[in-house]
Amino acid sequence: MNVLLRAGALVVVAAVAGCSVTVSGDGRPGEGAREALALQSFLLSPAEINAAMGAEGMVAAATQSTLVEDGGRTNPAQCLSVSSVGQEHVYGDAGWTAVRVQSLHEEGADFAHLARQGVIEFSTQAQAAKFLIDSAAIWAACARAGRYAYRSPEADAVWLVGSVDDEDSVLALVTPQQLGEGWTCQRALAAAVNVVADVMTCSYDIEDRAAVTIAGRIADRVAG
């Protein structure tokens, strides 16, 4: 498995569960921390998300400029970075400076598609590269566990965890809900310059791999 940071010069290789993770970066600082609102331009529009997921009617349901804090809901803890996008306990002191996270789905409570897209800016390109390498190792540990439980106000759910893959330079894995009647999510992580794209998509289409497409397009837009 090779995960490539989409802009940079220095190549670093680390072994993860029998795979190699390759990222590029020269450690140069970015142009300074962007305001979180400015990161919005890297996110895909609702129309682009609909096209990527083969859906109609998905709209932005929530957008925030803070990390997500629900770290106590996932067990085992090493699956926290798999279970949700933009987690405070995952990014912690990794060197991030700004964040923009958005959730999209069809209107109403009974939606058929869900997407969460996040862009997290780091102080330097090297920090973004390191976060990608560290995440590959953490995701592999979660995959070895094979499943995780997630507690929500509505109900507890168990999610199965597939193997970690590199799809077009995007870190990815699939997490079907154990008793979700086909409800399946995909996680994807990519990095470009000093920004990480953190994406989750969920639907009843078990072949859906939209998260990789979305994360890749965000990374290309950042590297642009």
mmCIF file of C-alpha atoms in Angstrom:
data_model
loop_
_atom_site.group_PDB
_atom_site.id
_atom_site.type_symbol
_atom_site.label_atom_id
_atom_site.label_comp_id
_atom_site.label_asym_id
_atom_site.label_seq_id
_atom_site.Cartn_x
_atom_site.Cartn_y
_atom_site.Cartn_z
ATOM 1 C CA MET A 1 0.000 0.000 0.000
ATOM 2 C CA ASN A 2 1.435 3.399 -1.008
ATOM 3 C CA VAL A 3 -0.129 6.630 0.199
ATOM 4 C CA LEU A 4 1.279 9.676 -1.568
ATOM 5 C CA LEU A 5 1.079 13.240 -0.311
ATOM 6 C CA ARG A 6 0.066 15.213 -3.382
ATOM 7 C CA ALA A 7 2.542 18.054 -3.183
ATOM 8 C CA GLY A 8 6.114 18.100 -1.914
ATOM 9 C CA ALA A 9 9.666 16.964 -2.451
ATOM 10 C CA LEU A 10 10.981 14.770 0.344
ATOM 11 C CA VAL A 11 9.682 11.193 0.327
ATOM 12 C CA VAL A 12 9.314 9.311 3.611
ATOM 13 C CA VAL A 13 8.448 5.599 3.819
ATOM 14 C CA ALA A 14 7.069 3.788 6.877
ATOM 15 C CA ALA A 15 6.021 0.165 7.301
ATOM 16 C CA VAL A 16 2.443 -0.425 8.399
ATOM 17 C CA ALA A 17 1.090 -3.937 8.886
ATOM 18 C CA GLY A 18 3.132 -5.327 6.023
ATOM 19 C CA CYS A 19 2.426 -2.341 3.735
ATOM 20 C CA SER A 20 4.448 0.754 2.939
ATOM 21 C CA VAL A 21 3.066 4.222 3.355
ATOM 22 C CA THR A 22 4.745 6.829 1.173
ATOM 23 C CA VAL A 23 4.241 10.533 1.696
ATOM 24 C CA SER A 24 5.970 13.553 0.256
ATOM 25 C CA GLY A 25 6.764 16.772 2.040
ATOM 26 C CA ASP A 26 9.632 19.171 2.614
ATOM 27 C CA GLY A 27 8.556 20.515 5.997
ATOM 28 C CA ARG A 28 8.007 24.037 4.702
ATOM 29 C CA PRO A 29 5.312 25.999 6.517
ATOM 30 C CA GLY A 30 2.146 26.866 4.670
ATOM 31 C CA GLU A 31 1.201 30.422 3.831
ATOM 32 C CA GLY A 32 0.015 30.909 7.379
ATOM 33 C CA ALA A 33 -3.071 29.569 9.052
ATOM 34 C CA ARG A 34 -6.106 30.260 6.897
ATOM 35 C CA GLU A 35 -9.274 31.354 8.538
ATOM 36 C CA ALA A 36 -11.501 28.309 8.929
ATOM 37 C CA LEU A 37 -14.057 29.886 6.626
ATOM 38 C CA ALA A 38 -11.462 30.089 3.858
ATOM 39 C CA LEU A 39 -11.097 26.305 3.999
ATOM 40 C CA GLN A 40 -14.691 26.105 2.749
ATOM 41 C CA SER A 41 -13.419 26.599 -0.800
ATOM 42 C CA PHE A 42 -11.711 23.207 -0.670
ATOM 43 C CA LEU A 43 -14.909 21.340 0.175
ATOM 44 C CA LEU A 44 -17.013 19.852 -2.604
ATOM 45 C CA SER A 45 -20.371 21.486 -3.281
ATOM 46 C CA PRO A 46 -23.621 19.618 -2.576
ATOM 47 C CA ALA A 47 -24.026 19.115 -6.330
ATOM 48 C CA GLU A 48 -20.562 17.520 -6.516
ATOM 49 C CA ILE A 49 -21.307 15.306 -3.511
ATOM 50 C CA ASN A 50 -24.582 14.194 -5.095
ATOM 51 C CA ALA A 51 -22.773 13.315 -8.320
ATOM 52 C CA ALA A 52 -20.021 11.418 -6.503
ATOM 53 C CA MET A 53 -22.556 9.354 -4.532
ATOM 54 C CA GLY A 54 -25.089 8.855 -7.314
ATOM 55 C CA ALA A 55 -27.670 10.669 -5.196
ATOM 56 C CA GLU A 56 -30.180 13.475 -5.594
ATOM 57 C CA GLY A 57 -31.272 16.038 -3.088
ATOM 58 C CA MET A 58 -28.344 15.921 -0.649
ATOM 59 C CA VAL A 59 -27.884 19.289 1.041
ATOM 60 C CA ALA A 60 -25.500 20.669 3.652
ATOM 61 C CA ALA A 61 -27.090 19.834 6.999
ATOM 62 C CA ALA A 62 -24.354 21.210 9.267
ATOM 63 C CA THR A 63 -21.028 23.000 8.866
ATOM 64 C CA GLN A 64 -18.597 23.741 11.674
ATOM 65 C CA SER A 65 -15.172 25.253 12.231
ATOM 66 C CA THR A 66 -14.307 23.141 15.262
ATOM 67 C CA LEU A 67 -13.216 19.557 15.666
ATOM 68 C CA VAL A 68 -15.774 16.932 16.676
ATOM 69 C CA GLU A 69 -15.837 15.857 20.327
ATOM 70 C CA ASP A 70 -17.425 12.461 20.867
ATOM 71 C CA GLY A 71 -14.339 10.437 21.736
ATOM 72 C CA GLY A 72 -16.030 8.427 24.468
ATOM 73 C CA ARG A 73 -18.481 6.792 22.084
ATOM 74 C CA THR A 74 -16.129 4.424 20.219
ATOM 75 C CA ASN A 75 -14.789 1.141 21.561
ATOM 76 C CA PRO A 76 -12.000 0.075 21.071
ATOM 77 C CA ALA A 77 -10.306 3.451 21.219
ATOM 78 C CA GLN A 78 -7.976 2.752 18.288
ATOM 79 C CA CYS A 79 -11.050 2.832 16.015
ATOM 80 C CA LEU A 80 -11.970 6.419 16.922
ATOM 81 C CA SER A 81 -10.234 7.823 13.849
ATOM 82 C CA VAL A 82 -12.197 5.336 11.705
ATOM 83 C CA SER A 83 -15.598 5.928 13.306
ATOM 84 C CA SER A 84 -15.877 9.663 12.651
ATOM 85 C CA VAL A 85 -14.435 12.614 10.748
ATOM 86 C CA GLY A 86 -12.432 15.416 12.349
ATOM 87 C CA GLN A 87 -12.219 14.004 15.851
ATOM 88 C CA GLU A 88 -10.616 16.234 18.487
ATOM 89 C CA HIS A 89 -8.958 13.293 20.242
ATOM 90 C CA VAL A 90 -7.511 12.117 16.921
ATOM 91 C CA TYR A 91 -6.011 15.418 15.769
ATOM 92 C CA GLY A 92 -5.141 16.533 19.296
ATOM 93 C CA ASP A 93 -1.679 18.101 19.353
ATOM 94 C CA ALA A 94 -0.712 16.962 15.830
ATOM 95 C CA GLY A 95 -0.158 20.575 14.772
ATOM 96 C CA TRP A 96 -3.475 21.516 13.174
ATOM 97 C CA THR A 97 -4.337 25.206 12.885
ATOM 98 C CA ALA A 98 -7.806 25.394 11.289
ATOM 99 C CA VAL A 99 -10.668 23.048 10.443
ATOM 100 C CA ARG A 100 -13.871 22.972 8.417
ATOM 101 C CA VAL A 101 -16.222 19.979 8.683
ATOM 102 C CA GLN A 102 -19.504 19.583 6.832
ATOM 103 C CA SER A 103 -22.276 16.952 6.901
ATOM 104 C CA LEU A 104 -24.615 16.408 3.953
ATOM 105 C CA HIS A 105 -27.653 14.185 3.406
ATOM 106 C CA GLU A 106 -31.135 14.262 1.942
ATOM 107 C CA GLU A 107 -33.707 16.315 3.817
ATOM 108 C CA GLY A 108 -35.621 14.587 6.605
ATOM 109 C CA ALA A 109 -34.590 11.981 9.143
ATOM 110 C CA ASP A 110 -34.925 8.968 6.848
ATOM 111 C CA PHE A 111 -32.114 9.744 4.407
ATOM 112 C CA ALA A 112 -30.425 7.226 2.082
ATOM 113 C CA HIS A 113 -27.038 8.924 1.697
ATOM 114 C CA LEU A 114 -24.725 10.604 4.188
ATOM 115 C CA ALA A 115 -21.431 12.369 3.589
ATOM 116 C CA ARG A 116 -19.075 14.063 6.011
ATOM 117 C CA GLN A 117 -16.193 15.995 4.500
ATOM 118 C CA GLY A 118 -13.497 17.728 6.506
ATOM 119 C CA VAL A 119 -10.431 19.792 5.675
ATOM 120 C CA ILE A 120 -7.879 20.204 8.438
ATOM 121 C CA GLU A 121 -4.966 22.580 7.976
ATOM 122 C CA PHE A 122 -1.625 21.960 9.693
ATOM 123 C CA SER A 123 1.189 24.364 10.477
ATOM 124 C CA THR A 124 3.556 22.592 8.083
ATOM 125 C CA GLN A 125 3.493 20.159 5.217
ATOM 126 C CA ALA A 126 5.595 17.735 7.247
ATOM 127 C CA GLN A 127 2.964 17.626 9.993
ATOM 128 C CA ALA A 128 0.248 16.762 7.474
ATOM 129 C CA ALA A 129 2.488 14.034 6.055
ATOM 130 C CA LYS A 130 3.154 12.605 9.518
ATOM 131 C CA PHE A 131 -0.551 12.620 10.340
ATOM 132 C CA LEU A 132 -1.249 10.527 7.242
ATOM 133 C CA ILE A 133 1.476 8.002 8.163
ATOM 134 C CA ASP A 134 0.292 7.783 11.777
ATOM 135 C CA SER A 135 -3.322 7.344 10.632
ATOM 136 C CA ALA A 136 -2.383 4.432 8.384
ATOM 137 C CA ALA A 137 -0.937 2.615 11.403
ATOM 138 C CA ILE A 138 -3.972 3.413 13.579
ATOM 139 C CA TRP A 139 -6.429 2.334 10.880
ATOM 140 C CA ALA A 140 -4.501 -0.921 10.456
ATOM 141 C CA ALA A 141 -4.809 -1.569 14.213
ATOM 142 C CA CYS A 142 -8.565 -0.993 14.001
ATOM 143 C CA ALA A 143 -8.776 -3.327 10.997
ATOM 144 C CA ARG A 144 -7.011 -6.030 13.001
ATOM 145 C CA ALA A 145 -9.625 -5.608 15.733
ATOM 146 C CA GLY A 146 -12.188 -6.324 13.017
ATOM 147 C CA ARG A 147 -15.050 -4.312 14.505
ATOM 148 C CA TYR A 148 -15.940 -1.472 16.798
ATOM 149 C CA ALA A 149 -18.991 -0.337 18.770
ATOM 150 C CA TYR A 150 -20.326 3.198 18.520
ATOM 151 C CA ARG A 151 -22.734 4.615 21.109
ATOM 152 C CA SER A 152 -25.141 7.331 20.019
ATOM 153 C CA PRO A 153 -28.161 8.939 21.699
ATOM 154 C CA GLU A 154 -30.399 6.960 19.351
ATOM 155 C CA ALA A 155 -28.887 3.481 19.643
ATOM 156 C CA ASP A 156 -25.669 1.536 19.917
ATOM 157 C CA ALA A 157 -24.289 0.010 16.725
ATOM 158 C CA VAL A 158 -21.522 -2.416 15.827
ATOM 159 C CA TRP A 159 -19.475 -1.777 12.700
ATOM 160 C CA LEU A 160 -17.272 -4.271 10.893
ATOM 161 C CA VAL A 161 -13.909 -3.008 9.628
ATOM 162 C CA GLY A 162 -12.361 -4.030 6.329
ATOM 163 C CA SER A 163 -8.714 -3.915 5.337
ATOM 164 C CA VAL A 164 -6.837 -0.666 4.825
ATOM 165 C CA ASP A 165 -6.216 0.112 1.157
ATOM 166 C CA ASP A 166 -4.487 2.722 -0.948
ATOM 167 C CA GLU A 167 -6.832 3.838 -3.724
ATOM 168 C CA ASP A 168 -5.349 6.466 -6.023
ATOM 169 C CA SER A 169 -3.072 7.783 -3.255
ATOM 170 C CA VAL A 170 -5.968 7.947 -0.776
ATOM 171 C CA LEU A 171 -6.006 5.931 2.449
ATOM 172 C CA ALA A 172 -9.307 4.027 2.550
ATOM 173 C CA LEU A 173 -11.315 1.331 4.283
ATOM 174 C CA VAL A 174 -14.924 0.102 4.328
ATOM 175 C CA THR A 175 -17.054 -0.283 7.480
ATOM 176 C CA PRO A 176 -20.405 -2.087 7.060
ATOM 177 C CA GLN A 177 -22.859 -1.813 9.943
ATOM 178 C CA GLN A 178 -23.234 -5.310 11.375
ATOM 179 C CA LEU A 179 -27.037 -5.186 11.623
ATOM 180 C CA GLY A 180 -27.636 -2.206 9.370
ATOM 181 C CA GLU A 181 -29.534 -3.921 6.538
ATOM 182 C CA GLY A 182 -26.788 -3.017 4.097
ATOM 183 C CA TRP A 183 -25.912 0.414 5.518
ATOM 184 C CA THR A 184 -22.210 0.730 4.741
ATOM 185 C CA CYS A 185 -19.684 3.501 5.213
ATOM 186 C CA GLN A 186 -16.307 4.176 3.648
ATOM 187 C CA ARG A 187 -13.535 6.221 5.225
ATOM 188 C CA ALA A 188 -10.923 8.072 3.208
ATOM 189 C CA LEU A 189 -7.952 10.235 4.101
ATOM 190 C CA ALA A 190 -5.665 12.188 1.791
ATOM 191 C CA ALA A 191 -3.132 14.986 2.184
ATOM 192 C CA ALA A 192 -1.939 17.810 -0.027
ATOM 193 C CA VAL A 193 0.536 20.522 0.904
ATOM 194 C CA ASN A 194 -0.287 21.170 4.603
ATOM 195 C CA VAL A 195 -3.974 20.136 4.475
ATOM 196 C CA VAL A 196 -5.598 16.772 5.253
ATOM 197 C CA ALA A 197 -8.890 15.766 3.610
ATOM 198 C CA ASP A 198 -10.931 13.611 6.002
ATOM 199 C CA VAL A 199 -14.050 12.019 4.477
ATOM 200 C CA MET A 200 -16.781 9.509 5.317
ATOM 201 C CA THR A 201 -19.638 8.443 3.031
ATOM 202 C CA CYS A 202 -22.504 6.096 3.939
ATOM 203 C CA SER A 203 -25.314 4.558 1.905
ATOM 204 C CA TYR A 204 -27.133 1.290 1.216
ATOM 205 C CA ASP A 205 -24.935 0.703 -1.856
ATOM 206 C CA ILE A 206 -22.240 -1.675 -0.621
ATOM 207 C CA GLU A 207 -20.222 -0.967 -3.758
ATOM 208 C CA ASP A 208 -20.147 2.768 -3.054
ATOM 209 C CA ARG A 209 -16.594 4.087 -2.919
ATOM 210 C CA ALA A 210 -17.442 7.777 -3.084
ATOM 211 C CA ALA A 211 -15.283 8.721 -0.080
ATOM 212 C CA VAL A 212 -12.116 8.047 -2.062
ATOM 213 C CA THR A 213 -13.378 10.166 -4.954
ATOM 214 C CA ILE A 214 -14.306 13.045 -2.650
ATOM 215 C CA ALA A 215 -11.053 12.975 -0.666
ATOM 216 C CA GLY A 216 -9.024 12.820 -3.867
ATOM 217 C CA ARG A 217 -10.836 15.782 -5.388
ATOM 218 C CA ILE A 218 -10.370 17.835 -2.225
ATOM 219 C CA ALA A 219 -6.646 17.029 -2.218
ATOM 220 C CA ASP A 220 -6.347 17.960 -5.897
ATOM 221 C CA ARG A 221 -8.146 21.243 -5.189
ATOM 222 C CA VAL A 222 -5.728 22.029 -2.346
ATOM 223 C CA ALA A 223 -2.679 21.127 -4.427
ATOM 224 C CA GLY A 224 -4.205 23.051 -7.381
#
